[in-house]
Coordinates of C-alpha atoms in Angstrom, one line a residue:
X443 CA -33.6 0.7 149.8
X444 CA -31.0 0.2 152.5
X445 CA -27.5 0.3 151.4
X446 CA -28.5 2.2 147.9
X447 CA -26.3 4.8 147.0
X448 CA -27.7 7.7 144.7
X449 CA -25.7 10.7 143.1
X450 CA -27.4 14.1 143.7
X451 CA -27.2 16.8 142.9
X452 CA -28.0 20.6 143.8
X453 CA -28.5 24.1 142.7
X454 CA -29.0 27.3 144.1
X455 CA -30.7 30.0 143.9
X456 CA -29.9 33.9 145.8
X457 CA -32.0 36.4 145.8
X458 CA -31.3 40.2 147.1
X459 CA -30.5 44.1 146.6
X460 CA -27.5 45.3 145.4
X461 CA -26.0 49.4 145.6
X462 CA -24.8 50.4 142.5
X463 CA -23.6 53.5 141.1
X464 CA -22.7 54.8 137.4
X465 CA -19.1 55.3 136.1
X466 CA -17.7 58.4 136.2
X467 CA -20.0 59.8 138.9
X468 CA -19.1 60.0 142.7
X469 CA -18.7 57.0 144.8
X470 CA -21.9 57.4 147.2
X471 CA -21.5 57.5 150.9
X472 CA -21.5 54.2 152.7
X473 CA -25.0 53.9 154.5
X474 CA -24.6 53.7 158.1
X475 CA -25.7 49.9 157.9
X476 CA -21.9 49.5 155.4
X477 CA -19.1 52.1 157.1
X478 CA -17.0 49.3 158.0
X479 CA -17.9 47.3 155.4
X480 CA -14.7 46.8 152.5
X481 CA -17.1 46.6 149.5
X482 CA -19.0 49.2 147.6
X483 CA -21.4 49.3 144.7
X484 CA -21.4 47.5 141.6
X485 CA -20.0 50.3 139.0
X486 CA -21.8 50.2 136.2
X487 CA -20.4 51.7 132.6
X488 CA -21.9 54.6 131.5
X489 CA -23.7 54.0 128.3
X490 CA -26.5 53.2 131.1
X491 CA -27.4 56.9 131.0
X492 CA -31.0 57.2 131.5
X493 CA -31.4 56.0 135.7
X494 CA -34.7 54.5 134.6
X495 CA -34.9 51.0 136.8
X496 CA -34.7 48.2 133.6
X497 CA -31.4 49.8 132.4
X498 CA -29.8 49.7 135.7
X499 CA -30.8 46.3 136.2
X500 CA -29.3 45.5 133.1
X501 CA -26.1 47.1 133.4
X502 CA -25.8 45.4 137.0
X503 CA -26.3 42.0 136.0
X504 CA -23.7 42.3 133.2
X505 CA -21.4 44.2 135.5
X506 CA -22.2 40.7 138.1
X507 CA -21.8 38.2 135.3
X508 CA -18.4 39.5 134.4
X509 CA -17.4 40.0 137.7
X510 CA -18.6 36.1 138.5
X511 CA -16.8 35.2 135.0
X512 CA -13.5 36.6 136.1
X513 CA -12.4 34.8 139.4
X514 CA -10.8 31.7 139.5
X515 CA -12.1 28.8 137.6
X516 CA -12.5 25.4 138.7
X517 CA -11.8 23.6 135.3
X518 CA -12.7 20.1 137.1
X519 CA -15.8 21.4 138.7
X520 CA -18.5 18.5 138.5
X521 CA -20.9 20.7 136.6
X522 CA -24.4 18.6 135.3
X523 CA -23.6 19.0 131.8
X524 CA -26.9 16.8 130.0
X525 CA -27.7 18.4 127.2
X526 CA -31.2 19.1 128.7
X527 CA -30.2 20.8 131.5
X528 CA -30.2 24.7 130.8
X529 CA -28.1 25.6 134.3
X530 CA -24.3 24.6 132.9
X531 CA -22.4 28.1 134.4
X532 CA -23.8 31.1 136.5
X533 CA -26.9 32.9 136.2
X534 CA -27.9 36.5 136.8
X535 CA -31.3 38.0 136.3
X536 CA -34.5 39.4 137.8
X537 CA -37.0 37.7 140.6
X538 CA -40.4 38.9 140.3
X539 CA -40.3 39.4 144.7
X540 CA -37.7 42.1 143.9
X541 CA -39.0 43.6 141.0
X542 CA -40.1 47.0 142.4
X543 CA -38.3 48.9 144.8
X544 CA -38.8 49.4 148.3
X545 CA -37.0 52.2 149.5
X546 CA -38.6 52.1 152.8
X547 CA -36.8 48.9 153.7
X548 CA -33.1 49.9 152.0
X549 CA -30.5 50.6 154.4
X550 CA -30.5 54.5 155.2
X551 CA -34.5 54.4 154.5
X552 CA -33.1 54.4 150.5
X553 CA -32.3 58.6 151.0
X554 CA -28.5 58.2 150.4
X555 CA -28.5 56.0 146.9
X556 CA -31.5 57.5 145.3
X557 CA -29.6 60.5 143.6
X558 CA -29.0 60.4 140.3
X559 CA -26.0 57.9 139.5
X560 CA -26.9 55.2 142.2
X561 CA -29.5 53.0 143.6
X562 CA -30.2 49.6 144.4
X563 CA -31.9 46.9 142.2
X564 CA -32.7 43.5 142.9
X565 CA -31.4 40.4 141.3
X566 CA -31.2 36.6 141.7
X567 CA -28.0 34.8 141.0
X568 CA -28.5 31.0 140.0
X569 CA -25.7 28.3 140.4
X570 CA -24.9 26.0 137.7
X571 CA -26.5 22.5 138.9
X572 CA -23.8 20.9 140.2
X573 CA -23.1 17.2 141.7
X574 CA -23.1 17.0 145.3
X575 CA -19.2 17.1 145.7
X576 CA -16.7 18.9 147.8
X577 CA -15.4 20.7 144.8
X578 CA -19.4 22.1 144.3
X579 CA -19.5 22.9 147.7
X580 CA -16.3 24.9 147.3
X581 CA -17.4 26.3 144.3
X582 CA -20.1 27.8 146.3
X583 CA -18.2 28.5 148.9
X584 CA -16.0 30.9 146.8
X585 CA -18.6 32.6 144.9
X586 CA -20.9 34.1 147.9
X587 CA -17.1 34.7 149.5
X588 CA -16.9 37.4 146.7
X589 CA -20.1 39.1 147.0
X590 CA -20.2 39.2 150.7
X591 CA -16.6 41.0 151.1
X592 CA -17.4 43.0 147.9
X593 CA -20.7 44.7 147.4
X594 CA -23.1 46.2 149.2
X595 CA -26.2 43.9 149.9
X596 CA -29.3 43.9 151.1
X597 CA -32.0 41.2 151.7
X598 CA -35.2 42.5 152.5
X599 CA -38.0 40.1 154.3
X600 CA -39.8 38.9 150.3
X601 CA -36.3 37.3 149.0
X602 CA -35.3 33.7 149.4
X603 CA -32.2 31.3 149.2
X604 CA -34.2 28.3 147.4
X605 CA -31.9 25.1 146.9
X606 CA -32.8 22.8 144.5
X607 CA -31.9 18.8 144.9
X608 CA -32.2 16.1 142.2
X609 CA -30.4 13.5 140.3
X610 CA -28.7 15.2 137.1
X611 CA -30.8 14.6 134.2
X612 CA -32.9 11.6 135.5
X613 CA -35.8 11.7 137.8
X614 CA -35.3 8.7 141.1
X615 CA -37.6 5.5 141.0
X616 CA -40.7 6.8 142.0
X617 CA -40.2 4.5 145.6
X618 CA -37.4 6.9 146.0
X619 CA -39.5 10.2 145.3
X620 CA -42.5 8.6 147.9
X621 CA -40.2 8.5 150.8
X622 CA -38.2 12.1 149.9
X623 CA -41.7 13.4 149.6
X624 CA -42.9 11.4 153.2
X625 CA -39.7 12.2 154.9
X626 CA -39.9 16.4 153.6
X627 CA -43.6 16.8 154.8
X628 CA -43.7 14.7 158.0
X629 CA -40.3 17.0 158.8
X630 CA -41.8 20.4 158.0
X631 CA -42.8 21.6 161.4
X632 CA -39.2 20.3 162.5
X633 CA -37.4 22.5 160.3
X634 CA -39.9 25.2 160.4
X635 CA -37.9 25.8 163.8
X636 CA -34.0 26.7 162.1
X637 CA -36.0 29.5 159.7
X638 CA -37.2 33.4 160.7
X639 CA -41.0 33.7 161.7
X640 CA -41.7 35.7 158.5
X641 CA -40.3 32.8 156.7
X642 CA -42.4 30.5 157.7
X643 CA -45.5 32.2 156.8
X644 CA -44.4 34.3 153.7
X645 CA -46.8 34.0 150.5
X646 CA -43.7 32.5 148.5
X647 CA -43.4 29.4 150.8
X648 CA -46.1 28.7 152.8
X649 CA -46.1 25.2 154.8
X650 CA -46.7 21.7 152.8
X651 CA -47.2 20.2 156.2
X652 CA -50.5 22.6 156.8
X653 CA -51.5 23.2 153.0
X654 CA -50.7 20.5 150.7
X655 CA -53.5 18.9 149.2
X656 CA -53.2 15.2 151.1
X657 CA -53.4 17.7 153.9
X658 CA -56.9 18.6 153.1
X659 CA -57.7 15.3 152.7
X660 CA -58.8 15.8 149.2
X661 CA -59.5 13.2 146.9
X662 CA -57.4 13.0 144.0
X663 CA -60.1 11.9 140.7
X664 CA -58.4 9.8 138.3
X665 CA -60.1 12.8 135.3
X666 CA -58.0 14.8 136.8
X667 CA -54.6 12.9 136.0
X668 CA -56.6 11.9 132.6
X669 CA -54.0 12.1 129.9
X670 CA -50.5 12.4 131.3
X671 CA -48.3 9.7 129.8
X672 CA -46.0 8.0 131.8
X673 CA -42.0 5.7 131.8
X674 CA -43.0 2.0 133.0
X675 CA -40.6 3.1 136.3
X676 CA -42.8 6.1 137.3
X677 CA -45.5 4.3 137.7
X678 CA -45.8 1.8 140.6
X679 CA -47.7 0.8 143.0
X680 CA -46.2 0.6 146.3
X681 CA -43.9 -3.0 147.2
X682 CA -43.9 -5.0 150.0
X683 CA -41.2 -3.3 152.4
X684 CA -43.4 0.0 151.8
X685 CA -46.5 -1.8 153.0
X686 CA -44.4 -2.9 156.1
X687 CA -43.4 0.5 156.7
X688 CA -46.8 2.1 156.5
X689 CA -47.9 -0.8 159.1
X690 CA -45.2 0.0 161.3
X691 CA -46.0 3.7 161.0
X692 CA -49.5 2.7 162.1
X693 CA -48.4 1.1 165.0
X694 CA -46.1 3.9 165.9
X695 CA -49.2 6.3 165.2
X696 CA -51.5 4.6 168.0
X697 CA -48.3 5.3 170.8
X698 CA -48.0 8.6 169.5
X699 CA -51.7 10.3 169.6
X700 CA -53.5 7.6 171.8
X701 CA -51.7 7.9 175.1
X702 CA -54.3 8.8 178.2
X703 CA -54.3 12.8 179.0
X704 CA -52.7 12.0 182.1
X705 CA -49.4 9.7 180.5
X706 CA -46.0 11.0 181.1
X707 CA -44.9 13.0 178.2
X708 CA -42.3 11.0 176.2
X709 CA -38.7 12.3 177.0
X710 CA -35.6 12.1 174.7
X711 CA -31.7 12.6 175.6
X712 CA -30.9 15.6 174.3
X713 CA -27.1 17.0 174.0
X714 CA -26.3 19.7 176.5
X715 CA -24.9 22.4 173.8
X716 CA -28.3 22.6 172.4
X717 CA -30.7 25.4 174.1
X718 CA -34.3 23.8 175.6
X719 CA -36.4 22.1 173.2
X720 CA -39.4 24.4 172.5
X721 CA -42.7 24.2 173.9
X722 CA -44.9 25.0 170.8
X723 CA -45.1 24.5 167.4
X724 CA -43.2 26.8 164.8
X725 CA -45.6 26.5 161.9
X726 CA -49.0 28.9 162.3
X727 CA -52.4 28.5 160.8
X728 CA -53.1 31.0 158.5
X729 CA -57.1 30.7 157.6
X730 CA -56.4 33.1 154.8
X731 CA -53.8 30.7 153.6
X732 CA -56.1 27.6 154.0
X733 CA -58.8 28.8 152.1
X734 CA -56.9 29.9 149.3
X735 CA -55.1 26.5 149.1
X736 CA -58.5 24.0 149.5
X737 CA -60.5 26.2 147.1
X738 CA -57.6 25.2 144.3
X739 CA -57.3 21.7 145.1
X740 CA -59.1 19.2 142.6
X741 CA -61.4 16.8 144.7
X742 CA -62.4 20.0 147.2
X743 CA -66.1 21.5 147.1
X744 CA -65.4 26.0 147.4
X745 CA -65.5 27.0 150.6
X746 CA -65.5 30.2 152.4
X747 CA -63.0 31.7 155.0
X748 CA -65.9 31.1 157.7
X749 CA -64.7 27.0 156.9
X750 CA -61.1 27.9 158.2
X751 CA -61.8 29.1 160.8
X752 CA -60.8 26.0 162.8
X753 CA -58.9 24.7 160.4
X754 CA -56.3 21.5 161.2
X755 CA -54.7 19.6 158.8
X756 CA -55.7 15.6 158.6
X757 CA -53.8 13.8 160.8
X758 CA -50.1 13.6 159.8
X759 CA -49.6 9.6 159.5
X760 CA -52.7 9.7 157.7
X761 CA -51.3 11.9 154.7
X762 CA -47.5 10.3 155.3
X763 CA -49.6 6.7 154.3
X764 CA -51.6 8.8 151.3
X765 CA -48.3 10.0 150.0
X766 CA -46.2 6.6 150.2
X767 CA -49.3 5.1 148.6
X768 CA -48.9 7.4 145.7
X769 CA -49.1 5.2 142.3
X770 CA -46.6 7.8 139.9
X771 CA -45.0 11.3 140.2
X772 CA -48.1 13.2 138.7
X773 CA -50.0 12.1 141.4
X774 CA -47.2 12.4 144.3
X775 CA -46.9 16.3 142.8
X776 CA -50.4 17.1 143.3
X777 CA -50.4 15.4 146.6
X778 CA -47.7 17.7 147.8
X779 CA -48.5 20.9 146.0
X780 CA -49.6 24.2 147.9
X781 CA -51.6 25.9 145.5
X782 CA -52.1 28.5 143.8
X783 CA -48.5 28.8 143.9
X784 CA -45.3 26.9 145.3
X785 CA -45.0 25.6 149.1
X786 CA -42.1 25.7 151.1
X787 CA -41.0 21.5 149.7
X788 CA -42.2 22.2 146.3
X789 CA -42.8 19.4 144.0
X790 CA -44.4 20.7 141.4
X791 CA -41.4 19.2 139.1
X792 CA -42.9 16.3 139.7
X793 CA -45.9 17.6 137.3
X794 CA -44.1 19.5 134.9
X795 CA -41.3 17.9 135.0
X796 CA -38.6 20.7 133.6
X797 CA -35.8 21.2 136.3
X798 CA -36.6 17.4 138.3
X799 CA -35.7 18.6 141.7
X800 CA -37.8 19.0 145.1
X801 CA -36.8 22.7 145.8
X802 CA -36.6 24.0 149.4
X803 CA -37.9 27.3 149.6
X804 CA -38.2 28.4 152.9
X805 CA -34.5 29.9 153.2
X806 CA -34.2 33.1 154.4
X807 CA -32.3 35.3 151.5
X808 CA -28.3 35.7 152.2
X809 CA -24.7 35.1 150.2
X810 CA -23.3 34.4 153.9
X811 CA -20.9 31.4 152.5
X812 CA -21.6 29.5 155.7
X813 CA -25.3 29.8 155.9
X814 CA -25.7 29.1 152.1
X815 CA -23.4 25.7 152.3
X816 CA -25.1 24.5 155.6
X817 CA -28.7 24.8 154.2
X818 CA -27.4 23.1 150.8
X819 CA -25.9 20.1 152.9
X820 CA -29.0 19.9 155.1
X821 CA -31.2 19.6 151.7
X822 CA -29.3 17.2 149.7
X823 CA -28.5 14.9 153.2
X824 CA -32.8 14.8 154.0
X825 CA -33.2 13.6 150.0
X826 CA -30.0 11.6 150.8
X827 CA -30.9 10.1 154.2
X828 CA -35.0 9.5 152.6
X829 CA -34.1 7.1 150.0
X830 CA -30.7 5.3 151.7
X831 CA -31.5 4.3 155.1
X832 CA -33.1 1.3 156.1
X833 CA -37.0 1.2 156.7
X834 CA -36.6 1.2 160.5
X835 CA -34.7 4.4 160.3
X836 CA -36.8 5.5 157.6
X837 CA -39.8 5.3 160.1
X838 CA -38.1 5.9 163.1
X839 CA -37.4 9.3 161.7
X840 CA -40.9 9.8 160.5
X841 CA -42.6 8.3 163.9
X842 CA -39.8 10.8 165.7
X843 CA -41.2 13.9 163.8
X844 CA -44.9 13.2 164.1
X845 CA -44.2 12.9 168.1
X846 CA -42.7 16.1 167.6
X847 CA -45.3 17.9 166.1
X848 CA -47.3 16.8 168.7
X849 CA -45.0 17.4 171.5
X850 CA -42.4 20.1 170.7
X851 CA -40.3 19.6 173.3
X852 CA -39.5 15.4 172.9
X853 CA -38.5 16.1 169.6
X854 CA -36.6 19.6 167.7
X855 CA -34.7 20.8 164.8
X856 CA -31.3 19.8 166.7
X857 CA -32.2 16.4 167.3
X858 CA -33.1 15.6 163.6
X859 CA -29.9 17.5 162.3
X860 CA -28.2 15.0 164.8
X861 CA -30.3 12.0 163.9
X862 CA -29.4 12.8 159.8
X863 CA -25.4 12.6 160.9
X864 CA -25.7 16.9 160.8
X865 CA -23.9 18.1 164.1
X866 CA -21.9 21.0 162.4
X867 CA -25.1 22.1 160.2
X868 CA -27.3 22.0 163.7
X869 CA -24.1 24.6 165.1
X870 CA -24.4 27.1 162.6
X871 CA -28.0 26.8 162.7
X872 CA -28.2 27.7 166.4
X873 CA -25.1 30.7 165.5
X874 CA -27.9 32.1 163.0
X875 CA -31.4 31.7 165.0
X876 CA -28.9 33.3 168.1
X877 CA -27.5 35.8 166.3
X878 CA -24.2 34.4 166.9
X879 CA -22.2 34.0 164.6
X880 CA -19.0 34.7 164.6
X881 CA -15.6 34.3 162.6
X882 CA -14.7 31.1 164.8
X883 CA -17.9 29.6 164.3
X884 CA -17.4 30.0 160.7
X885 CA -13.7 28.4 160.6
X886 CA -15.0 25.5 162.6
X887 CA -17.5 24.7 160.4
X888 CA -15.3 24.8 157.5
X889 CA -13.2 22.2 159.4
X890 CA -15.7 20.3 159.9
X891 CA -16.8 20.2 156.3
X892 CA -13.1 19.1 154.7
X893 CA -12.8 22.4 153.7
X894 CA -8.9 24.4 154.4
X895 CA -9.2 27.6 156.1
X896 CA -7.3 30.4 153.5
X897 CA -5.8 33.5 154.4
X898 CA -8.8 35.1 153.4
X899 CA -10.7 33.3 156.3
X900 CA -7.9 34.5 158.6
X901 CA -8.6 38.0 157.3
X902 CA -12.2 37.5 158.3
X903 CA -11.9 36.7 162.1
X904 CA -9.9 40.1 162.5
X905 CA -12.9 41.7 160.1
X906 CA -15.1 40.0 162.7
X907 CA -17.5 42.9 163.1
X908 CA -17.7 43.3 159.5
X909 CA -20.7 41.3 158.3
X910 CA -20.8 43.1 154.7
X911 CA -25.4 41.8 154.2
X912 CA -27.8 43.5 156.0
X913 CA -30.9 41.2 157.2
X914 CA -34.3 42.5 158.2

């Protein structure tokens, strides 16, 4: 696949409180959390009268949509405009993790904006789907510019920043979707490292890496894929070069897991304005998790939490070979599905095929421009990377993150932003897991994308203490 250039594309999806307050009334006071901040609520018009949660959240996400409608429009922007595709402008609803309140967590423990004529709701604002281009990544860039200097926002431990990343309106070959699906779960307990520990093992995202079926080892009955019809292209078994690669991975799998107790652990060159490498795994085994998972998985006898208790997933080159072995995209779905519900690289597009995108999950929520276009760019460049680069690369990278599973500190999160040609993405991903970041940071990133620095970014660095989301 070397040398193969695919368009992609992306979509995002933000999820978070917002203050609000009704028309006419007074302007709450400014939770501690906000006195600095140069936002406010979202006014609302007053035909919402009755403070009953639905209408608010109503009247907000009109009051957002219009907002949203009104700033500049890019008439150009490279919007995926297939009749098929429902996600041609900006959406604004509800998320079902935000759909009751939790005024213990709102800023001010909820006491100052739970009088009559304000409040917070939740709501999740969805990007068109939009070619990976610079004028998308502008167009993002501009639209969580707005709501971080305006409102008041809050993003509580349960919401996410999902990105979405496909090909417009056609699903890839499935050769492509076996190595973006090889290449995503051998890479889980790298990038486990640039997200929050509740992240990694919320309910909403839970690892594919430790709970996706070919973890389990389960065995896949050809009854159970009885019935679903499939294009001559999405179903194939795998070619030559992948069998080459899976014999190379093999090889590479005996110098990674059968060197002697007593061998030197394997050392890397690592660039000096990283921090240390860590010295265990990010990703935690959650028996609770396990159980749930295996008991929905066809293929797997019911089992009981007792079973879990020393639970490991099958070795990873093992279920890297299952997955590039995959025969269509119904079976590569189930193969990477964390059941009952959606892991942190879903695929379950792949079985129901509506939106036809791999969606990474596993984003902590925020409409911090910077973090939003960094995680966006690291997301389409690992589908990007999976299905360009030459097999050695290809299993280089894979070989590179098994040893690092393995051996945490030969192989982190830095090194594979730097091996995927992602220096600038790895800076503001050590600026966030620091708790560093700052107005410079931000303007050298957005140098380092092709993006101009505007007097509004200028305005920012003097703002610098001014960080307009509140994070738990």
């Amino acid at each position: 696949m070397e040398g193969q250039r695919i368009p992609f594309s992306f979509g995002v999806e933000m999820e978070f409180y917002i203050a609000w307050h009704l028309e006419g009334h007074d302007r709450p006071a400014a939770p501690d959390e906000f006195r600095s901040h140069p936002g406010g609520p979202v006014t609302i018009a007053r035909q919402a009268l009755e403070m009953q949660f639905p209408l608010a959240q109503t009247a907000v996400v009109r009051a957002l949509e219009q907002a949203i409608a009104n700033l500049p429009q890019d008439d150009s922007l490279p919007i995926v405009t297939q009749p098929d595709i429902l996600y041609n402008e900006w959406l604004i609803g509800s998320d079902a993790s935000l759909e009751a309140e939790w005024p213990e967590q709102l800023p001010g423990d909820g006491e100052e904006l739970v009088e009559a004529g304000s409040g917070w709701v939740g709501v999740e604002i969805v990007s068109p789907a939009l070619w990976a281009t610079q004028r998308s990544i502008e167009e993002i860039r501009k639209v969580c510019r707005f709501l971080y200097k305006t409102f008041w926002i809050f993003t509580p431990f349960q919401a996410g920043l999902h990105v979405h990343v496909g090909t417009g309106h056609a699903w890839l070959p499935i050769a492509s979707l076996r190595r973006m699906a090889a290449l995503l779960y051998s890479a889980d307990p790298i990038l486990a490292q640039m997200y929050p520990p509740y992240r990694i093992t919320h309910f909403y995202c839970p690892s594919t890496r430790l709970y996706a079926t070919v973890s389990f080892g389960a065995k896949i009955s050809e009854d159970y894929l009885a019935g679903v019809e499939y294009q001559p292209e999405d179903s194939l078994p795998p070619p030559s070069p992948m069998k080459a690669i899976m014999q190379k991975i093999y090889e590479g799998t005996r110098a990674v897991f059968q060197l002697p107790k007593d061998a030197p652990k394997p050392e890397r060159k690592r660039d000096v304005n990283f921090p240390p490498r860590p010295t265990k795994s990010a990703l935690v085994i959650q028996p609770g998790t396990a159980l749930e998972s295996a008991n929905f998985h066809p293929g797997m006898e019911r089992r009981k939490l007792a079973d879990f208790a020393n639970y490991r997933p099958i070795p990873m080159m093992d279920a890297v070979s299952e997955l590039l072995r995959a025969t269509n995209r119904n079976r590569l779905g189930v193969l990477m599905r964390v059941a009952p519900g959606r892991g942190a690289y879903n695929c379950n597009e792949f079985i129901t095929d509506r939106k036809r995108t791999i969606e990474f999950r596993r984003g902590a929520a925020t409409v911090d421009p910077v973090q939003v276009v960094s995680q966006v760019r690291i997301a389409v460049r690992l589908c990007q990377f999976a299905v360009e680069s030459s097999d050695e690369a290809f299993t280089n990278i894979i070989l590179d993150c098994a040893q690092g599973e393995v051996t945490p500190e030969y192989f982190d999160i830095y090194d594979l932003l730097q091996d995927l040609d992602l220096y600038p993405e790895a800076r503001i991903v050590q600026a966030v897991t620091t708790n560093s970041l700052n107005a410079s940071i931000r303007n050298q990133y957005w140098l380092s994308c092709g993006n101009p620095i505007s007097h509004e970014d200028e305005e920012d660095e003097k703002d610098d203490d001014v960080d307009g989301v509140i994070y738990i």
